[in-house]
Short mmCIF file of C-alpha atoms in Angstrom, two decimals:
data_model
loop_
_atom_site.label_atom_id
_atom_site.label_comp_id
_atom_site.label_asym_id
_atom_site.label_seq_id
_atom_site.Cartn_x
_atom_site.Cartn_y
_atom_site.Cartn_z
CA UNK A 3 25.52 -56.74 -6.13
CA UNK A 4 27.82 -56.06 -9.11
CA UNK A 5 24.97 -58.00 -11.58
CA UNK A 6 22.15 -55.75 -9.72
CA UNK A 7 24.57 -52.57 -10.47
CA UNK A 8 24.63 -53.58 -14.31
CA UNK A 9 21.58 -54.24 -14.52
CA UNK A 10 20.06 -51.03 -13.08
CA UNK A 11 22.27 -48.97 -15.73
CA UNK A 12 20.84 -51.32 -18.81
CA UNK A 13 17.68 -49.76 -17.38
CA UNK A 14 17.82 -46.33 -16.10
CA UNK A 15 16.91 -44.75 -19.46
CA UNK A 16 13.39 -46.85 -19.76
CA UNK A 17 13.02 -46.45 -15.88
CA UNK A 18 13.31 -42.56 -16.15
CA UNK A 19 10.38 -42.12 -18.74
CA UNK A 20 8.32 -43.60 -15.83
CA UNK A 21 9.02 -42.07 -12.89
CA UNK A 22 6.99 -38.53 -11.96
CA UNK A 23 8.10 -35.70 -14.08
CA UNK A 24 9.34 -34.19 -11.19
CA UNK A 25 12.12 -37.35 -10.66
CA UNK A 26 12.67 -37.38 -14.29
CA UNK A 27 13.77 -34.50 -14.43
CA UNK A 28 16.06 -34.05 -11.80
CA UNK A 29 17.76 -37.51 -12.89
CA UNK A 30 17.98 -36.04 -15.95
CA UNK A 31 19.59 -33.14 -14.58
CA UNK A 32 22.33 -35.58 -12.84
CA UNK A 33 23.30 -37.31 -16.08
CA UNK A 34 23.81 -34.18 -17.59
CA UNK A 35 25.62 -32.64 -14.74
CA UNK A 36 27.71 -35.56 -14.26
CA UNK A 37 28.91 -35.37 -17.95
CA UNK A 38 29.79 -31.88 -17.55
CA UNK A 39 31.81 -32.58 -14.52
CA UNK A 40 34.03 -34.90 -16.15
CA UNK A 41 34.96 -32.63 -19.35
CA UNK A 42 35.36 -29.39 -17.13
CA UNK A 43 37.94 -31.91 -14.58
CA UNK A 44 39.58 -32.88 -18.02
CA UNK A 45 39.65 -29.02 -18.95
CA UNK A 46 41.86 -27.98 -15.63
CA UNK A 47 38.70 -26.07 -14.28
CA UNK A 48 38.16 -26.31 -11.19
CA UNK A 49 34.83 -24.07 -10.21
CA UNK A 50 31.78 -25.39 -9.16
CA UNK A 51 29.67 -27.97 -10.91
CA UNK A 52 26.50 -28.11 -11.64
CA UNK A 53 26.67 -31.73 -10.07
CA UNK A 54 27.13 -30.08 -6.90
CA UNK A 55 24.73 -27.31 -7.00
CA UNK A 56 22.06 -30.10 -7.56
CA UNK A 57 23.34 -31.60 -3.87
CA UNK A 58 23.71 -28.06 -2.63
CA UNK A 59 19.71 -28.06 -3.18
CA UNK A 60 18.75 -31.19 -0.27
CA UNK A 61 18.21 -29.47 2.86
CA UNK A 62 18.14 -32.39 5.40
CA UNK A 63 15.52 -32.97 7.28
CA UNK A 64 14.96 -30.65 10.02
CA UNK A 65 14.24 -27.91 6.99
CA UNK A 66 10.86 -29.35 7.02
CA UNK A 67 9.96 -29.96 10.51
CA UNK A 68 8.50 -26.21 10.82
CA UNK A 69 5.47 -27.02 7.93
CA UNK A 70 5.52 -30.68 8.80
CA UNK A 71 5.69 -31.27 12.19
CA UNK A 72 3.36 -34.30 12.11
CA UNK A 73 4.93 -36.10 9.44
CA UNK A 74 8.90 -35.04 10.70
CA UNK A 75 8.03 -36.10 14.29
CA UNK A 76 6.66 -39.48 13.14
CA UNK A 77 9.02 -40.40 10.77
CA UNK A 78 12.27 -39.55 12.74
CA UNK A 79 12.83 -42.55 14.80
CA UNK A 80 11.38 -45.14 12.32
CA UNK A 81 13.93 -47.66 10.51
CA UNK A 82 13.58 -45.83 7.43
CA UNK A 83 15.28 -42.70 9.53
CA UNK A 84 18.09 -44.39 11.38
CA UNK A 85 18.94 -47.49 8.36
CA UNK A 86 22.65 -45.32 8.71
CA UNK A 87 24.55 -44.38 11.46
CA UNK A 88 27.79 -43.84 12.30
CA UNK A 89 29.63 -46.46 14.42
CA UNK A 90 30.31 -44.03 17.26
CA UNK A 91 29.17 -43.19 20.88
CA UNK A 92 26.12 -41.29 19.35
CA UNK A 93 25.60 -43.63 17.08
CA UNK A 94 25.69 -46.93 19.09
CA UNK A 95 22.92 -46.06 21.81
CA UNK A 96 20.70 -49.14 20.10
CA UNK A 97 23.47 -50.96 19.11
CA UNK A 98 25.07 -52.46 21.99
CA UNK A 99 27.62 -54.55 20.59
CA UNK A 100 30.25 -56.67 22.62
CA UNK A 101 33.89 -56.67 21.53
CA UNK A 102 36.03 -60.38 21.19
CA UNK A 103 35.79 -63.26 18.80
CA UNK A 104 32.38 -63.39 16.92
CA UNK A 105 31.15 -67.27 16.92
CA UNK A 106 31.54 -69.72 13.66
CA UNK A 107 34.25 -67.08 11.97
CA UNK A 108 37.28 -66.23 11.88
CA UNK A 109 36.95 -63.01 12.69
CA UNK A 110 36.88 -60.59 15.93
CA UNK A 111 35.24 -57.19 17.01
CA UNK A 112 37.89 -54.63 18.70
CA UNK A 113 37.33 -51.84 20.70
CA UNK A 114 38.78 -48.65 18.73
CA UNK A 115 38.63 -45.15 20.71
CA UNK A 116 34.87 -44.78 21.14
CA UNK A 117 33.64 -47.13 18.14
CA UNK A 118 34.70 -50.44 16.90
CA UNK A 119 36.91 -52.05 14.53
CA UNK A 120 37.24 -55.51 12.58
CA UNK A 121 39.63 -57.98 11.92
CA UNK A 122 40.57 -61.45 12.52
CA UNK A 123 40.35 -63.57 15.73
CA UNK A 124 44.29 -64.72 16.01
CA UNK A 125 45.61 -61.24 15.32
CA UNK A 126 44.53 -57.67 15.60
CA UNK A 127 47.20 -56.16 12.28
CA UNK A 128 45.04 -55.21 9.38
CA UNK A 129 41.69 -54.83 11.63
CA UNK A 130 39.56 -51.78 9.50
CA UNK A 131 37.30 -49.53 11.66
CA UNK A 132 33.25 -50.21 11.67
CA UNK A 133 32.47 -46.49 9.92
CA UNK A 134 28.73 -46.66 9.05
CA UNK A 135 25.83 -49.04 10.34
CA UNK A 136 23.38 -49.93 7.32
CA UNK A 137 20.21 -51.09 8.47
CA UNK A 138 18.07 -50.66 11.70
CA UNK A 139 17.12 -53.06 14.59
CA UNK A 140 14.35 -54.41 12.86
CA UNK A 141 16.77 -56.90 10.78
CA UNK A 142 20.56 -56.91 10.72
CA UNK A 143 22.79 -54.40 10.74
CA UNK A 144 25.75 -54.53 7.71
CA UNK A 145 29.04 -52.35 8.70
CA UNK A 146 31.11 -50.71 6.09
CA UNK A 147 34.29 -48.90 5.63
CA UNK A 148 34.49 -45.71 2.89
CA UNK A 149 37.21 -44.09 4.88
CA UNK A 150 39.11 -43.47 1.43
CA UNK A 151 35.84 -41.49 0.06
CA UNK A 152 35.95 -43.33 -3.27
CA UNK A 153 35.22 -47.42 -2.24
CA UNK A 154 33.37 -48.92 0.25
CA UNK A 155 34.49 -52.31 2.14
CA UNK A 156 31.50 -54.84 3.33
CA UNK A 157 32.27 -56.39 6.01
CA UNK A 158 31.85 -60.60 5.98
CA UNK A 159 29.74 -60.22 8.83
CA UNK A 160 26.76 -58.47 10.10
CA UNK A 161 25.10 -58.19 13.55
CA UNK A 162 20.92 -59.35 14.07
CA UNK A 163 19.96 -57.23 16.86
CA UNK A 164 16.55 -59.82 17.49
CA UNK A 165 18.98 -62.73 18.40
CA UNK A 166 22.06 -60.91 18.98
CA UNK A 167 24.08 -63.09 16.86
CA UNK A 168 26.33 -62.41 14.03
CA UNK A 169 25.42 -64.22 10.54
CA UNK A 170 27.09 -63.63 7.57
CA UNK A 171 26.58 -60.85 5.58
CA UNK A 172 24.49 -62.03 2.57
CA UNK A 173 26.05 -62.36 -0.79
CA UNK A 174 29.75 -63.29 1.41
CA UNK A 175 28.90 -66.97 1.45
CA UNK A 176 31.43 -68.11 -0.70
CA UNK A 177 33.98 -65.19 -0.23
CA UNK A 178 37.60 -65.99 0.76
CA UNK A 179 37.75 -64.96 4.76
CA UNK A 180 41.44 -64.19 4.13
CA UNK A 181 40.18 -60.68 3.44
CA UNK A 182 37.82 -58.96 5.51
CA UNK A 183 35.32 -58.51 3.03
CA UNK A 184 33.84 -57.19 -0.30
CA UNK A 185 35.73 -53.95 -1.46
CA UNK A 186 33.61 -52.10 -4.24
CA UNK A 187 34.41 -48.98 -6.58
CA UNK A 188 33.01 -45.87 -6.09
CA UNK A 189 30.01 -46.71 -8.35
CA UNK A 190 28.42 -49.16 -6.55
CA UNK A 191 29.62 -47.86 -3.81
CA UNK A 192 27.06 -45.16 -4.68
CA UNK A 193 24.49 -47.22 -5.58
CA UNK A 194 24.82 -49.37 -2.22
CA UNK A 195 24.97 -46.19 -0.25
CA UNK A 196 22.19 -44.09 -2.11
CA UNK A 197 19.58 -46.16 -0.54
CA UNK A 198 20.82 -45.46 3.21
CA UNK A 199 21.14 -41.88 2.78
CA UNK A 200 19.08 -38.99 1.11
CA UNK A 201 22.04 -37.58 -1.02
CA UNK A 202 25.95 -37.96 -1.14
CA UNK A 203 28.74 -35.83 -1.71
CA UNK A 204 29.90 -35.29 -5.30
CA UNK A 205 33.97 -36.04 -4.43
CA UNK A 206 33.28 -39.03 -1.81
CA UNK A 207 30.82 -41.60 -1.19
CA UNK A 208 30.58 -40.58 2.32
CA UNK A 209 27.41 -38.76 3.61
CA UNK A 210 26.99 -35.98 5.78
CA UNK A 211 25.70 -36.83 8.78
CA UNK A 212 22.59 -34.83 8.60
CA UNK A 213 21.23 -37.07 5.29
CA UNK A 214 22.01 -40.48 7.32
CA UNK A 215 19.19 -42.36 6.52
CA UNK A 216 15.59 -42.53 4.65
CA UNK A 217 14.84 -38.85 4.56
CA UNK A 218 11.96 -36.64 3.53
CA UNK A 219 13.89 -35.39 0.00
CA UNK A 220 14.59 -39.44 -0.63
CA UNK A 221 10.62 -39.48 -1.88
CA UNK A 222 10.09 -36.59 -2.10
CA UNK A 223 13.27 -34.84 -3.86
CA UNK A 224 15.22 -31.75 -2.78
CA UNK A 225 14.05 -29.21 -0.58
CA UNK A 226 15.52 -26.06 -1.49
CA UNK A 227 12.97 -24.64 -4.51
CA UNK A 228 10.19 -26.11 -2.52
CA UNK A 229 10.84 -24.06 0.44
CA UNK A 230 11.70 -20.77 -1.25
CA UNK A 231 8.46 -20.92 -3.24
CA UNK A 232 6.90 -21.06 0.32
CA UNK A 233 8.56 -18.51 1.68
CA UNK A 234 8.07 -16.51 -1.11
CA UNK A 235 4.28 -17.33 -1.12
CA UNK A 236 4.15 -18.49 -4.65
CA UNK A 237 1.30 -21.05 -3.11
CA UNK A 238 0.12 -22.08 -6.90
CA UNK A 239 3.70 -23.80 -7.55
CA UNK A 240 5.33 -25.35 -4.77
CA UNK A 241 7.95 -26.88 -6.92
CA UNK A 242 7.44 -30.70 -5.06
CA UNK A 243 5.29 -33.22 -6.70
CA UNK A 244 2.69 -34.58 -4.23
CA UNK A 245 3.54 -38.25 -4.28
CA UNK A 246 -0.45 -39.21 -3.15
CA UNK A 247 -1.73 -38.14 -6.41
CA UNK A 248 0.55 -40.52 -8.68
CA UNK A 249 -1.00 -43.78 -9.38
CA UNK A 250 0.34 -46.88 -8.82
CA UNK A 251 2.71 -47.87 -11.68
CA UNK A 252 4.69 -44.36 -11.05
CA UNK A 253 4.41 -44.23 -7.02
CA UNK A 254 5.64 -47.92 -6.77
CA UNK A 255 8.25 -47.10 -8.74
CA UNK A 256 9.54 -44.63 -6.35
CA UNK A 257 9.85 -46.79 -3.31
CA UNK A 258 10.77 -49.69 -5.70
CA UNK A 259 13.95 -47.03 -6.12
CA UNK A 260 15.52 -49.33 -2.96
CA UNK A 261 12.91 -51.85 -2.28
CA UNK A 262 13.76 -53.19 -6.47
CA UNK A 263 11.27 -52.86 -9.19
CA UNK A 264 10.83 -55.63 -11.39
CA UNK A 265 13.47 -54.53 -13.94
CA UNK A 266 16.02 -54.63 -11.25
CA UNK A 267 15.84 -58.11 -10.01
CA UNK A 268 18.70 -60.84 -11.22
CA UNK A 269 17.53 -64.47 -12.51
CA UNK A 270 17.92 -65.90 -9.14
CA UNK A 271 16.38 -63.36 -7.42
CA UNK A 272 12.81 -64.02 -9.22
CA UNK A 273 11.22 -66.12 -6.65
CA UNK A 274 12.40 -63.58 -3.94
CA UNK A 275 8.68 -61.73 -4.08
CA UNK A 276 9.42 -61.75 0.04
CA UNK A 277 12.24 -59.91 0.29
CA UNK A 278 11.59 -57.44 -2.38
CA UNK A 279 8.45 -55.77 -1.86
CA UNK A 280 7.94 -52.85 -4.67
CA UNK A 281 8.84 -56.43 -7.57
CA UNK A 282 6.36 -58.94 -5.39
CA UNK A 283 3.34 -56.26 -5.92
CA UNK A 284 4.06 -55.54 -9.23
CA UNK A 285 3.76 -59.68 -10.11
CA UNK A 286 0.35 -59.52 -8.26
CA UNK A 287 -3.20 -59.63 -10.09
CA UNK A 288 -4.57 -56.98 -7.75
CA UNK A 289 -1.66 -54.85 -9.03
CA UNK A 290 -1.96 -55.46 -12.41
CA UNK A 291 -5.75 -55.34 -12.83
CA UNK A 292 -6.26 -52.68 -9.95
CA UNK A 293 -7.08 -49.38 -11.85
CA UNK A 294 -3.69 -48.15 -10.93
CA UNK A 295 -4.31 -48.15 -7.61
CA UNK A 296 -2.48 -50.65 -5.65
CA UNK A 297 0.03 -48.10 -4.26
CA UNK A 298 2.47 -49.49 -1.11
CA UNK A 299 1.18 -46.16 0.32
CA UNK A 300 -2.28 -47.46 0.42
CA UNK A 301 -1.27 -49.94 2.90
CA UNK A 302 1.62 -48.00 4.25
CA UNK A 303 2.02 -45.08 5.66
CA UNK A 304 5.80 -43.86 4.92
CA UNK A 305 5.69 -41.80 7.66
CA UNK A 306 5.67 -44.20 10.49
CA UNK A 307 7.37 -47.84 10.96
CA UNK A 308 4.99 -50.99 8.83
CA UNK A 309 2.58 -51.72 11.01
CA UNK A 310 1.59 -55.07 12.12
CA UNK A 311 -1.83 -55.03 12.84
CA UNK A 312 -3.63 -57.36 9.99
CA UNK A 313 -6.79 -56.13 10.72
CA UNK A 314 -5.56 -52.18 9.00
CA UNK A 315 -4.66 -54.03 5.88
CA UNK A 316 -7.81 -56.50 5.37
CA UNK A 317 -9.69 -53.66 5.23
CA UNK A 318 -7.60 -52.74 1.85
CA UNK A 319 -8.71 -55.79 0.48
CA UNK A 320 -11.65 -56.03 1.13
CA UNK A 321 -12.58 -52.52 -0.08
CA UNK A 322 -11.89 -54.56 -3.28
CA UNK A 323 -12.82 -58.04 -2.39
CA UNK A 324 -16.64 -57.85 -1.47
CA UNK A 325 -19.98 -58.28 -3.68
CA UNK A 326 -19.86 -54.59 -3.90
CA UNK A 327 -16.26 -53.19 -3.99
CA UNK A 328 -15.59 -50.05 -2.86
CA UNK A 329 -12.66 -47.78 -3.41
CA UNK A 330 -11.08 -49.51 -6.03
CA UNK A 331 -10.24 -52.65 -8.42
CA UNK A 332 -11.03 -53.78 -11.93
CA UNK A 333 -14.40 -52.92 -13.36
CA UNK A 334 -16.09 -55.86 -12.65
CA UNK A 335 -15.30 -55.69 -9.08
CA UNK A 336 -12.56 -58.13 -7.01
CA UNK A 337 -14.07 -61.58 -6.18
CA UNK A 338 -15.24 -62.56 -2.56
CA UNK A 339 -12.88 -64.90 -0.64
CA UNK A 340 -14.97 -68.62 -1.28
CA UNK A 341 -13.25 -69.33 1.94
CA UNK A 342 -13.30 -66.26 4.74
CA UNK A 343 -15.10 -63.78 3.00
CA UNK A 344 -14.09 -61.46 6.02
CA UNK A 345 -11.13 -61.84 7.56
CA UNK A 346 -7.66 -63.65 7.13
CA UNK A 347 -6.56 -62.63 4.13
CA UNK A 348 -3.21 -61.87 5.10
CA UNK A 349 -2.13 -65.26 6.55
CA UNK A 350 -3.15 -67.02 3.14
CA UNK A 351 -2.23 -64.59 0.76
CA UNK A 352 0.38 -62.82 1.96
CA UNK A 353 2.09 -65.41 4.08
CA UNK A 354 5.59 -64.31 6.02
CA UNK A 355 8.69 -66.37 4.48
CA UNK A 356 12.22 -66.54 5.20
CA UNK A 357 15.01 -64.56 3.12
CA UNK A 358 18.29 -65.38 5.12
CA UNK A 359 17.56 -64.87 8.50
CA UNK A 360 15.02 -62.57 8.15
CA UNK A 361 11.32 -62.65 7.47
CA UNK A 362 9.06 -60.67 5.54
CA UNK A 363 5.68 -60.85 4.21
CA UNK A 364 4.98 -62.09 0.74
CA UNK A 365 3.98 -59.59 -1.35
CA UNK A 366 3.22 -61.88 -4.64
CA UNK A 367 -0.71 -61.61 -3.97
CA UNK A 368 -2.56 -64.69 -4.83
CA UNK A 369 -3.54 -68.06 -4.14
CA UNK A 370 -0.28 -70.05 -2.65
CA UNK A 371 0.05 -73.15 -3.50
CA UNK A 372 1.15 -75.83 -1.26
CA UNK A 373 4.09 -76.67 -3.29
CA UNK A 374 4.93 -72.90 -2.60
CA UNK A 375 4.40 -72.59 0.73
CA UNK A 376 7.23 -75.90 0.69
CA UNK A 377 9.68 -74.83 -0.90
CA UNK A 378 9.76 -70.81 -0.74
#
């Protein structure tokens, strides 16, 4: 995590001149902000920030259920919207874990009031409360601690709802289990939780409750200028980007934000094209040669969980993939399947792989070797 931390700041200044202007801007704005911050602290004063007027602007949100009905009633119980919760009665009703020793560690879950807390299995001194679930049913969930508002401990092990079994949490395989897990500063703290939440606080690394999870202002920024330009009927400027229009490179780039871009992937993490989808598209021919039109959104829609019917994205490809391609590809047109012209193209070129104990479509599009399909 640390190496993925250092190497996202080596980049941020080549990764801003790509993102919509929109984004640029706004990350632009928190640089500068957080600068200011700092030599105002140093200067005694103690007044408001422009740091924090930039989170004052993010809405949550239920600010844009009135306009957006369709999209805020589709999206709110997806994995994107719950991937953070807090480890409470509220937030446990899908989460029914079991408190005593968890199996193959030396650790132990403990009841604590009406959540949970962890420690080890011959002694309940030093046991740290479960504060926030990352992650959704779909895969694991990963329980941290930021009850100090300026670190964040990882717990050594997380919870897989599909086998309800505890595995340990990746990247704690070789971590001494005298301590209950990975304690990290406040930066990566930030970085860890920025991708579970839409914004965080400016003194604590602790969300409020209403930006748990993958919200509308995560895509598409804050709220606040877009709303009061529709209020104010100032139709010709809504002050929010549309995402659909961008093309590829730039819209990728958005959801490669926390699904990792190409320029934020570590040397051993280069034949992980499975787990991280946003850096296995961007590797892919029909990416690359695609007009600028491979978006994830053109298979996905963010509004609702991924879907799993094959048939919804074969049509994708072969809107490419025919004698006469359709909506879009390279000028000369993508080539016909010599195989099945018409249908599987997911199973062979997209096949699902292992990345710890989950699995996840490959989505490094091309022609898999069977040395490949071995050993990945």
């Amino acid at each position: 995590m640390l190496y993925r931390f250092l190497t996202l700041l080596r980049n941020a200044r080549c990764r801003l001149v790509s993102l919509p202007s929109a984004f640029r801007a706004s990350a632009l704005f928190v640089a500068f902000s957080i600068a200011t911050a700092g030599l105002l602290f140093m200067a005694g004063c103690h007044r408001s920030t422009p740091a924090q007027i930039y989170v004052a602007s993010f809405l949550g949100n239920q600010a844009c259920a009135s306009c957006h009905q369709k999209e805020f009633e589709s999206h709110r119980d997806t994995h994107h919207a719950v991937t953070l919760r807090a480890i409470d009665s509220k937030g446990l009703d899908r989460l029914p874990l079991v408190t005593g020793q968890i199996a193959e560690s030396a650790f132990a879950l403990y009841e604590n009031g009406s959540g949970f807390s962890f420690g080890w299995k011959d002694k309940t001194q030093g046991a740290l409360p479960l504060q926030l679930a990352l992650g959704s049913e779909k895969i694991a969930y990963t329980f941290v601690n930021t009850m100090d508002g300026h670190s964040l401990t990882e717990f050594h092990e997380s919870y897989h709802p599909s086998s309800k079994a505890w595995h340990i949490t990746p990247g704690h395989e070789d971590t001494d289990t005298n301590t209950l897990g990975k304690v990290y500063d406040e930066r990566i703290a930030r970085h860890c939780l920025g991708c579970h939440a839409v914004v965080l606080p400016t003194d604590s690394v602790t969300p409020e409750p209403k930006f748990y999870g993958v919200g509308c202002e995560s895509c598409h920024g804050p709220g606040q200028n877009h709303v009061e330009a529709v209020k104010s009927g100032n139709m010709g400027d809504l002050k929010m980007e549309k995402l659909g229009s961008l093309g590829a490179e730039k819209l990728n780039r958005v959801c490669g934000k926390c699904h990792r871009n190409a320029d934020d992937i570590a040397p051993d993490q280069s034949d992980m094209t499975q787990r991280f989808a946003a850096y296995g598209t961007s590797r892919s021919r029909c990416f690359r040669e695609g007009g600028d039109k491979l978006t994830c959104i053109r298979c996905h829609d963010p509004h609702t969980n991924v879907s799993t019917d094959k048939k919804r994205y074969e049509q994708v490809c072969l809107s490419c993939h025919t004698a006469k391609p359709a909506s879009f590809g390279p000028s000369e047109g993508g080539k016909a399947c010599p195989i099945n012209p018409k249908t599987g193209c997911i199973p062979c070129h997209m096949p699902r792989r292992a990345a710890g104990p989950g699995i996840f479509a490959d989505h490094y599009i091309h022609v898999f070797t069977k040395q490949e399909l071995g050993t990945r």
